[in-house]
């Protein structure tokens, strides 16, 4: 009985020791895998950095960073706008504004679904869906408070 108790205590001590040694290593490895170097995150951060630096809105920049299907939705919205009508977002999609403040505070994160979340100050949150080949990523859709921006443009601008 005494030997069993001694063995149980030894096993517990060994387990505790292993946890103390390997838990920080495991947490460190998990921290290294946070998506701060994600190509999707880098793409969206670059998009906003260029927008801020050059003071360009989404009507110019989204075309450069978008997939063919998202470009089609943007083109449809632009065609309707050229007739003087308003459809789709009716403003700057990236900045969720008709009077863009390029100096607005923006934060970025990647969610569990691998979407890039953009928080515009404390007023709006956008979710970017991107597809990537190697390190080159393109925007497939953007979700705002109303849902899919691409679906909204395709439906509203027909």
PDB file of C-alpha atoms in Angstrom:
ATOM      1  CA  UNK A   1       0.000   0.000   0.000  1.00  0.00           C
ATOM      2  CA  UNK A   2       2.820   2.359   0.920  1.00  0.00           C
ATOM      3  CA  UNK A   3       4.605   1.580  -2.368  1.00  0.00           C
ATOM      4  CA  UNK A   4       1.448   2.380  -4.382  1.00  0.00           C
ATOM      5  CA  UNK A   5       1.078   5.721  -2.615  1.00  0.00           C
ATOM      6  CA  UNK A   6       4.725   6.472  -3.215  1.00  0.00           C
ATOM      7  CA  UNK A   7       4.385   5.599  -6.912  1.00  0.00           C
ATOM      8  CA  UNK A   8       1.245   7.771  -7.255  1.00  0.00           C
ATOM      9  CA  UNK A   9       3.029  10.722  -5.645  1.00  0.00           C
ATOM     10  CA  UNK A  10       6.023  10.208  -7.895  1.00  0.00           C
ATOM     11  CA  UNK A  11       3.815  10.120 -10.970  1.00  0.00           C
ATOM     12  CA  UNK A  12       2.022  13.297  -9.877  1.00  0.00           C
ATOM     13  CA  UNK A  13       5.327  15.062  -9.262  1.00  0.00           C
ATOM     14  CA  UNK A  14       6.630  13.929 -12.627  1.00  0.00           C
ATOM     15  CA  UNK A  15       3.423  15.094 -14.336  1.00  0.00           C
ATOM     16  CA  UNK A  16       3.614  18.464 -12.582  1.00  0.00           C
ATOM     17  CA  UNK A  17       7.249  18.832 -13.550  1.00  0.00           C
ATOM     18  CA  UNK A  18       6.492  17.984 -17.179  1.00  0.00           C
ATOM     19  CA  UNK A  19       3.651  20.499 -17.238  1.00  0.00           C
ATOM     20  CA  UNK A  20       5.905  23.189 -15.799  1.00  0.00           C
ATOM     21  CA  UNK A  21       8.546  22.469 -18.422  1.00  0.00           C
ATOM     22  CA  UNK A  22       6.400  21.946 -21.504  1.00  0.00           C
ATOM     23  CA  UNK A  23       3.417  24.255 -20.948  1.00  0.00           C
ATOM     24  CA  UNK A  24       5.432  27.446 -21.539  1.00  0.00           C
ATOM     25  CA  UNK A  25       6.984  25.851 -24.617  1.00  0.00           C
ATOM     26  CA  UNK A  26       3.543  24.852 -25.928  1.00  0.00           C
ATOM     27  CA  UNK A  27       2.144  28.334 -25.299  1.00  0.00           C
ATOM     28  CA  UNK A  28       5.160  29.849 -27.010  1.00  0.00           C
ATOM     29  CA  UNK A  29       4.623  27.656 -30.056  1.00  0.00           C
ATOM     30  CA  UNK A  30       0.921  28.565 -30.143  1.00  0.00           C
ATOM     31  CA  UNK A  31       1.807  32.250 -29.916  1.00  0.00           C
ATOM     32  CA  UNK A  32       4.148  31.838 -32.884  1.00  0.00           C
ATOM     33  CA  UNK A  33       1.225  30.516 -34.920  1.00  0.00           C
ATOM     34  CA  UNK A  34      -0.988  33.530 -34.350  1.00  0.00           C
ATOM     35  CA  UNK A  35      -2.000  34.906 -37.727  1.00  0.00           C
ATOM     36  CA  UNK A  36      -0.033  38.148 -37.482  1.00  0.00           C
ATOM     37  CA  UNK A  37       1.978  37.047 -40.507  1.00  0.00           C
ATOM     38  CA  UNK A  38      -1.017  35.688 -42.420  1.00  0.00           C
ATOM     39  CA  UNK A  39      -0.997  36.585 -46.134  1.00  0.00           C
ATOM     40  CA  UNK A  40      -4.686  37.495 -45.818  1.00  0.00           C
ATOM     41  CA  UNK A  41      -4.020  39.843 -42.927  1.00  0.00           C
ATOM     42  CA  UNK A  42      -1.016  41.359 -44.700  1.00  0.00           C
ATOM     43  CA  UNK A  43      -3.099  41.952 -47.837  1.00  0.00           C
ATOM     44  CA  UNK A  44      -5.844  43.841 -45.995  1.00  0.00           C
ATOM     45  CA  UNK A  45      -3.334  45.819 -43.927  1.00  0.00           C
ATOM     46  CA  UNK A  46      -1.552  46.801 -47.163  1.00  0.00           C
ATOM     47  CA  UNK A  47      -4.862  47.846 -48.696  1.00  0.00           C
ATOM     48  CA  UNK A  48      -5.618  50.228 -45.818  1.00  0.00           C
ATOM     49  CA  UNK A  49      -2.018  51.495 -45.604  1.00  0.00           C
ATOM     50  CA  UNK A  50      -2.084  52.397 -49.306  1.00  0.00           C
ATOM     51  CA  UNK A  51      -5.513  53.984 -48.935  1.00  0.00           C
ATOM     52  CA  UNK A  52      -4.277  56.135 -46.047  1.00  0.00           C
ATOM     53  CA  UNK A  53      -0.957  57.020 -47.681  1.00  0.00           C
ATOM     54  CA  UNK A  54      -2.386  57.938 -51.099  1.00  0.00           C
ATOM     55  CA  UNK A  55      -5.802  59.038 -49.795  1.00  0.00           C
ATOM     56  CA  UNK A  56      -7.509  56.686 -52.215  1.00  0.00           C
ATOM     57  CA  UNK A  57     -10.928  55.230 -51.534  1.00  0.00           C
ATOM     58  CA  UNK A  58     -12.298  51.807 -52.214  1.00  0.00           C
ATOM     59  CA  UNK A  59     -13.540  52.704 -55.692  1.00  0.00           C
ATOM     60  CA  UNK A  60      -9.893  52.750 -56.821  1.00  0.00           C
ATOM     61  CA  UNK A  61      -8.189  50.247 -54.530  1.00  0.00           C
ATOM     62  CA  UNK A  62     -10.679  47.399 -54.316  1.00  0.00           C
ATOM     63  CA  UNK A  63     -10.317  46.817 -58.049  1.00  0.00           C
ATOM     64  CA  UNK A  64      -6.597  46.031 -57.535  1.00  0.00           C
ATOM     65  CA  UNK A  65      -7.158  43.652 -54.624  1.00  0.00           C
ATOM     66  CA  UNK A  66     -10.309  41.797 -55.726  1.00  0.00           C
ATOM     67  CA  UNK A  67     -11.173  38.464 -57.303  1.00  0.00           C
ATOM     68  CA  UNK A  68     -12.961  38.426 -60.644  1.00  0.00           C
ATOM     69  CA  UNK A  69     -16.364  37.839 -59.042  1.00  0.00           C
ATOM     70  CA  UNK A  70     -15.943  40.761 -56.656  1.00  0.00           C
ATOM     71  CA  UNK A  71     -14.683  42.951 -59.531  1.00  0.00           C
ATOM     72  CA  UNK A  72     -17.883  42.138 -61.436  1.00  0.00           C
ATOM     73  CA  UNK A  73     -20.017  43.339 -58.540  1.00  0.00           C
ATOM     74  CA  UNK A  74     -17.918  46.520 -58.246  1.00  0.00           C
ATOM     75  CA  UNK A  75     -18.225  47.119 -62.007  1.00  0.00           C
ATOM     76  CA  UNK A  76     -22.006  46.737 -61.843  1.00  0.00           C
ATOM     77  CA  UNK A  77     -22.211  49.301 -59.040  1.00  0.00           C
ATOM     78  CA  UNK A  78     -19.939  51.672 -61.006  1.00  0.00           C
ATOM     79  CA  UNK A  79     -22.056  51.301 -64.188  1.00  0.00           C
ATOM     80  CA  UNK A  80     -25.220  52.251 -62.319  1.00  0.00           C
ATOM     81  CA  UNK A  81     -23.424  55.171 -60.622  1.00  0.00           C
ATOM     82  CA  UNK A  82     -22.383  56.499 -64.053  1.00  0.00           C
ATOM     83  CA  UNK A  83     -26.063  56.913 -64.916  1.00  0.00           C
ATOM     84  CA  UNK A  84     -26.515  59.123 -61.851  1.00  0.00           C
ATOM     85  CA  UNK A  85     -28.332  56.466 -59.843  1.00  0.00           C
ATOM     86  CA  UNK A  86     -27.151  55.087 -56.520  1.00  0.00           C
ATOM     87  CA  UNK A  87     -27.118  51.392 -55.741  1.00  0.00           C
ATOM     88  CA  UNK A  88     -25.099  49.098 -53.547  1.00  0.00           C
ATOM     89  CA  UNK A  89     -23.150  50.801 -50.812  1.00  0.00           C
ATOM     90  CA  UNK A  90     -23.555  54.377 -52.015  1.00  0.00           C
ATOM     91  CA  UNK A  91     -20.250  55.240 -50.371  1.00  0.00           C
ATOM     92  CA  UNK A  92     -16.735  54.089 -49.653  1.00  0.00           C
ATOM     93  CA  UNK A  93     -17.015  50.385 -48.835  1.00  0.00           C
ATOM     94  CA  UNK A  94     -13.645  50.111 -47.073  1.00  0.00           C
ATOM     95  CA  UNK A  95     -14.212  53.094 -44.841  1.00  0.00           C
ATOM     96  CA  UNK A  96     -18.011  52.771 -44.534  1.00  0.00           C
ATOM     97  CA  UNK A  97     -18.384  56.450 -45.252  1.00  0.00           C
ATOM     98  CA  UNK A  98     -19.413  59.005 -47.841  1.00  0.00           C
ATOM     99  CA  UNK A  99     -16.884  61.470 -46.430  1.00  0.00           C
ATOM    100  CA  UNK A 100     -13.799  59.327 -45.866  1.00  0.00           C
ATOM    101  CA  UNK A 101     -11.441  60.110 -42.991  1.00  0.00           C
ATOM    102  CA  UNK A 102      -8.191  58.465 -44.111  1.00  0.00           C
ATOM    103  CA  UNK A 103      -6.612  59.080 -40.705  1.00  0.00           C
ATOM    104  CA  UNK A 104      -9.258  57.083 -38.843  1.00  0.00           C
ATOM    105  CA  UNK A 105      -7.913  54.496 -36.410  1.00  0.00           C
ATOM    106  CA  UNK A 106      -8.122  50.987 -37.844  1.00  0.00           C
ATOM    107  CA  UNK A 107      -7.357  47.687 -36.139  1.00  0.00           C
ATOM    108  CA  UNK A 108      -6.981  44.289 -37.761  1.00  0.00           C
ATOM    109  CA  UNK A 109      -7.459  40.707 -36.615  1.00  0.00           C
ATOM    110  CA  UNK A 110      -8.102  37.261 -38.045  1.00  0.00           C
ATOM    111  CA  UNK A 111     -11.120  35.346 -36.779  1.00  0.00           C
ATOM    112  CA  UNK A 112     -11.666  31.603 -36.330  1.00  0.00           C
ATOM    113  CA  UNK A 113     -13.056  31.353 -39.890  1.00  0.00           C
ATOM    114  CA  UNK A 114      -9.821  32.869 -41.292  1.00  0.00           C
ATOM    115  CA  UNK A 115     -11.560  36.115 -42.214  1.00  0.00           C
ATOM    116  CA  UNK A 116      -9.764  39.409 -41.693  1.00  0.00           C
ATOM    117  CA  UNK A 117     -11.699  41.607 -39.288  1.00  0.00           C
ATOM    118  CA  UNK A 118     -11.281  45.365 -39.681  1.00  0.00           C
ATOM    119  CA  UNK A 119     -12.476  47.615 -36.873  1.00  0.00           C
ATOM    120  CA  UNK A 120     -12.934  51.235 -37.955  1.00  0.00           C
ATOM    121  CA  UNK A 121     -12.472  53.312 -34.798  1.00  0.00           C
ATOM    122  CA  UNK A 122     -15.379  52.330 -32.621  1.00  0.00           C
ATOM    123  CA  UNK A 123     -18.132  52.659 -35.196  1.00  0.00           C
ATOM    124  CA  UNK A 124     -18.005  49.867 -37.803  1.00  0.00           C
ATOM    125  CA  UNK A 125     -16.611  46.377 -38.234  1.00  0.00           C
ATOM    126  CA  UNK A 126     -15.934  44.734 -41.577  1.00  0.00           C
ATOM    127  CA  UNK A 127     -15.107  41.115 -42.301  1.00  0.00           C
ATOM    128  CA  UNK A 128     -12.969  40.395 -45.382  1.00  0.00           C
ATOM    129  CA  UNK A 129     -13.135  36.993 -47.095  1.00  0.00           C
ATOM    130  CA  UNK A 130     -10.037  36.357 -49.185  1.00  0.00           C
ATOM    131  CA  UNK A 131      -8.714  33.525 -51.309  1.00  0.00           C
ATOM    132  CA  UNK A 132      -4.971  33.005 -51.646  1.00  0.00           C
ATOM    133  CA  UNK A 133      -2.564  31.263 -53.958  1.00  0.00           C
ATOM    134  CA  UNK A 134       0.775  31.126 -52.181  1.00  0.00           C
ATOM    135  CA  UNK A 135       1.268  34.627 -50.786  1.00  0.00           C
ATOM    136  CA  UNK A 136      -1.038  36.411 -53.294  1.00  0.00           C
ATOM    137  CA  UNK A 137      -4.528  37.022 -51.872  1.00  0.00           C
ATOM    138  CA  UNK A 138      -7.647  38.503 -53.430  1.00  0.00           C
ATOM    139  CA  UNK A 139     -10.848  39.751 -51.821  1.00  0.00           C
ATOM    140  CA  UNK A 140     -13.812  37.481 -52.525  1.00  0.00           C
ATOM    141  CA  UNK A 141     -16.322  39.422 -50.437  1.00  0.00           C
ATOM    142  CA  UNK A 142     -16.677  41.910 -47.619  1.00  0.00           C
ATOM    143  CA  UNK A 143     -19.271  41.609 -44.889  1.00  0.00           C
ATOM    144  CA  UNK A 144     -20.589  44.699 -43.138  1.00  0.00           C
ATOM    145  CA  UNK A 145     -23.533  45.252 -40.790  1.00  0.00           C
ATOM    146  CA  UNK A 146     -25.910  44.329 -43.623  1.00  0.00           C
ATOM    147  CA  UNK A 147     -24.217  41.095 -44.679  1.00  0.00           C
ATOM    148  CA  UNK A 148     -22.425  40.325 -47.932  1.00  0.00           C
ATOM    149  CA  UNK A 149     -21.418  43.474 -49.805  1.00  0.00           C
ATOM    150  CA  UNK A 150     -21.003  41.512 -53.033  1.00  0.00           C
ATOM    151  CA  UNK A 151     -24.520  40.055 -52.820  1.00  0.00           C
ATOM    152  CA  UNK A 152     -25.924  43.471 -51.955  1.00  0.00           C
ATOM    153  CA  UNK A 153     -24.300  45.047 -55.030  1.00  0.00           C
ATOM    154  CA  UNK A 154     -25.365  42.218 -57.349  1.00  0.00           C
ATOM    155  CA  UNK A 155     -28.941  42.341 -56.073  1.00  0.00           C
ATOM    156  CA  UNK A 156     -29.349  46.102 -55.634  1.00  0.00           C
ATOM    157  CA  UNK A 157     -27.638  47.150 -58.864  1.00  0.00           C
ATOM    158  CA  UNK A 158     -29.486  44.865 -61.313  1.00  0.00           C
TER     159      UNK A 158
END
